[in-house]
Every structure is written in C-alpha cells, then in structure tokens.
mmCIF file of C-alpha atoms in Angstrom:
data_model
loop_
_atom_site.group_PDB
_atom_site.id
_atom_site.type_symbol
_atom_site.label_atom_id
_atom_site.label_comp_id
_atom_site.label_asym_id
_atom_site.label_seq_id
_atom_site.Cartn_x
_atom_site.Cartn_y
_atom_site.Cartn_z
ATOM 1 C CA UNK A 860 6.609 7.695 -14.497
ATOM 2 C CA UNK A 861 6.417 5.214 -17.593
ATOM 3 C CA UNK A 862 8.613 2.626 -17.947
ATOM 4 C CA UNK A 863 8.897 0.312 -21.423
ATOM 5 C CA UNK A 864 11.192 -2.311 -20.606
ATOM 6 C CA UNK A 865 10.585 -5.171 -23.402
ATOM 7 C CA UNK A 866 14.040 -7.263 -21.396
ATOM 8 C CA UNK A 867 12.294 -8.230 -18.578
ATOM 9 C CA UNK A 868 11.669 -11.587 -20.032
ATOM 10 C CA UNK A 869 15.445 -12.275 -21.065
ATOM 11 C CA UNK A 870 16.957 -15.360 -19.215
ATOM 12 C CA UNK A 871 19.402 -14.750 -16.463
ATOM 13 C CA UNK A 872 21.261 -18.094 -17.016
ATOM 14 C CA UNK A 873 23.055 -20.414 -20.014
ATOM 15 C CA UNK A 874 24.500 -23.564 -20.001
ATOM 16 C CA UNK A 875 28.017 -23.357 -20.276
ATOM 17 C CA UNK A 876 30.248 -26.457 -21.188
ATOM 18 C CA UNK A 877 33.570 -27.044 -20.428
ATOM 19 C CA UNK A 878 36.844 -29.591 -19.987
ATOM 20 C CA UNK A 879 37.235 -29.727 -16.412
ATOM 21 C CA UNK A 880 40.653 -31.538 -15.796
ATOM 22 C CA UNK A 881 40.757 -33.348 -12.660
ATOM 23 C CA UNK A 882 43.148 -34.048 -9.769
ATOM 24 C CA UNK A 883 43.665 -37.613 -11.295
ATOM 25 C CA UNK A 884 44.823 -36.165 -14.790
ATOM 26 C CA UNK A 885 41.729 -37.475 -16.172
ATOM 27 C CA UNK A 886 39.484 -34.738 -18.596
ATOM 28 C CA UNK A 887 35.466 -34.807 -18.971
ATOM 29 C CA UNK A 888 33.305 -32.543 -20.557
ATOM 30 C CA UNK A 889 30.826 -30.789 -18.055
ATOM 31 C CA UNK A 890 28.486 -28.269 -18.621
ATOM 32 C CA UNK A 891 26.860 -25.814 -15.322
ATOM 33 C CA UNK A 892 24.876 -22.570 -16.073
ATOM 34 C CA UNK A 893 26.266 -19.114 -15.963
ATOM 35 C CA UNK A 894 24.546 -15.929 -15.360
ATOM 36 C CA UNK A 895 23.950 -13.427 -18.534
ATOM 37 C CA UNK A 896 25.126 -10.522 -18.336
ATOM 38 C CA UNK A 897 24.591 -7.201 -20.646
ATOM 39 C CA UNK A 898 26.410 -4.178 -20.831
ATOM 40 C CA UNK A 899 23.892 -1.243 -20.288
ATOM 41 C CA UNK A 900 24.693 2.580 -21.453
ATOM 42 C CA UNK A 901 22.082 4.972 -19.878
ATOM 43 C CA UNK A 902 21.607 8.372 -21.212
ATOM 44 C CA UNK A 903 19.548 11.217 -19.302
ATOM 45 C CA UNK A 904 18.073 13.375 -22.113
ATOM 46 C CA UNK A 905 19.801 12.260 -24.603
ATOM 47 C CA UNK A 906 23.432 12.646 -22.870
ATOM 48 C CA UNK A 907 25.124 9.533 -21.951
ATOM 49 C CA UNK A 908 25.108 9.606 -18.764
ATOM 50 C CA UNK A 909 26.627 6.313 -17.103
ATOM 51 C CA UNK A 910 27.535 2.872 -18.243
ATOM 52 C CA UNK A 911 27.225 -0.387 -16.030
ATOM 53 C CA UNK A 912 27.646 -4.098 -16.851
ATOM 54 C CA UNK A 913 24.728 -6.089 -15.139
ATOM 55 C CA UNK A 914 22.411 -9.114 -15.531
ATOM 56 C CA UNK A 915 18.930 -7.847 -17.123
ATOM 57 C CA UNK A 916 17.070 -7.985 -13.952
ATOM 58 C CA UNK A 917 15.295 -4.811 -12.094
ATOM 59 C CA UNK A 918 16.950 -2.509 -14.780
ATOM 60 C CA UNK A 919 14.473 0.311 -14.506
ATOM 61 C CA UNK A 920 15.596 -0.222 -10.141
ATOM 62 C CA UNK A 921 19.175 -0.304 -11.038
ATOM 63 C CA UNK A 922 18.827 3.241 -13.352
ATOM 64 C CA UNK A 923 17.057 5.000 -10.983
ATOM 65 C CA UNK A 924 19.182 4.007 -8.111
ATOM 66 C CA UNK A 925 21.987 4.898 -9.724
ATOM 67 C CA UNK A 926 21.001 8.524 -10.917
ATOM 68 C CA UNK A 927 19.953 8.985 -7.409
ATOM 69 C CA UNK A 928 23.231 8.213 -5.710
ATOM 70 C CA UNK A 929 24.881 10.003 -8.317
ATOM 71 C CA UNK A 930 23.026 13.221 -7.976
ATOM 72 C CA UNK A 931 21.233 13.687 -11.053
ATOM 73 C CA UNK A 932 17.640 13.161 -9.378
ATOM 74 C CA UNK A 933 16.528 13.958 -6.154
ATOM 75 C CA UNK A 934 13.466 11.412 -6.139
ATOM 76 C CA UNK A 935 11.899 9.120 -8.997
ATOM 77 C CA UNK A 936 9.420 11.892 -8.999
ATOM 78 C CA UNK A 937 12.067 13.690 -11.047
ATOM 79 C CA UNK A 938 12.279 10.951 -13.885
ATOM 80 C CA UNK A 939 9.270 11.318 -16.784
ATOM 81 C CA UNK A 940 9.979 7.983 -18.175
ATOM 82 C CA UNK A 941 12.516 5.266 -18.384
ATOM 83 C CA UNK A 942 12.977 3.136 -21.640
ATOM 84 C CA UNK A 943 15.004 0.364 -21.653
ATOM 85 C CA UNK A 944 15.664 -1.711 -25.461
ATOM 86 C CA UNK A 945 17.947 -3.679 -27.279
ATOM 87 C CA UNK A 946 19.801 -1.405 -30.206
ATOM 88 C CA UNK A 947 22.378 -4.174 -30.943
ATOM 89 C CA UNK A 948 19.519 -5.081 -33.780
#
C-alpha cells in the first residue's frame, strides 16, 4: 500500500484568546490552546464515500479503520493506496 500524506506535519493545537469573566465580575483577557480540527471527505475510487471531522493526526489509521468497520474492505491488503491533501488551495 502507498500512502502520500503531506498533513502529517500540521499542528494539532492554536492559541486561542478569550474574555473570561470571573465570579467577582471582574474581565481579563486569557488565551489557552485548542486542538485543530479539519473536516475530511474520503472517496473510494473516486465515489465519496464518508465524511468525518477530526484533528490531522493518524489520518491514513483513521481511513482505513473506518472502511473496515464499514464494510468496504476486508483487510488493508484490499486498499492500493491512500492519498491524503489539502484541495482548499
């Protein structure tokens, strides 16, 4: 099986700032990071085949366990390649 996955080096985490508004009343600006998250369309010989919103970690994992529990392989031995990319370009 080949895999091209060019995401793998995408953070998983931003900063994020916000007001948080105390107890007392009293507002501050605070910032914490927040995990990234994509939304991912799959498609199985050119059919779309499933959609799933996930951070962009172990993507080629999450595909393949995904067409397995959902029937449309019966081992990895079944997929020829899996190629993840970016087409928001």
């Amino acid at each position: 099986m080949r895999i091209q996955e060019p995401l793998s080096k995408t953070f998983l985490t931003e900063t994020c700032e916000y007001t948080y508004i105390g107890r007392d009343e009293i507002c501050r600006p605070e910032q914490e990071p927040v995990l990234c998250e994509l939304h991912m369309k799959v498609r199985v010989s050119r059919t779309d085949s499933f959609s799933a919103v996930c951070i962009p970690e172990y993507l080629p994992e999450l595909i393949l366990g995904r067409l397995l529990t959902d029937g449309l392989i019966s081992s990895a031995d079944d997929v020829e390649q899996i190629r993840v990319h970016d087409d928001l370009k």
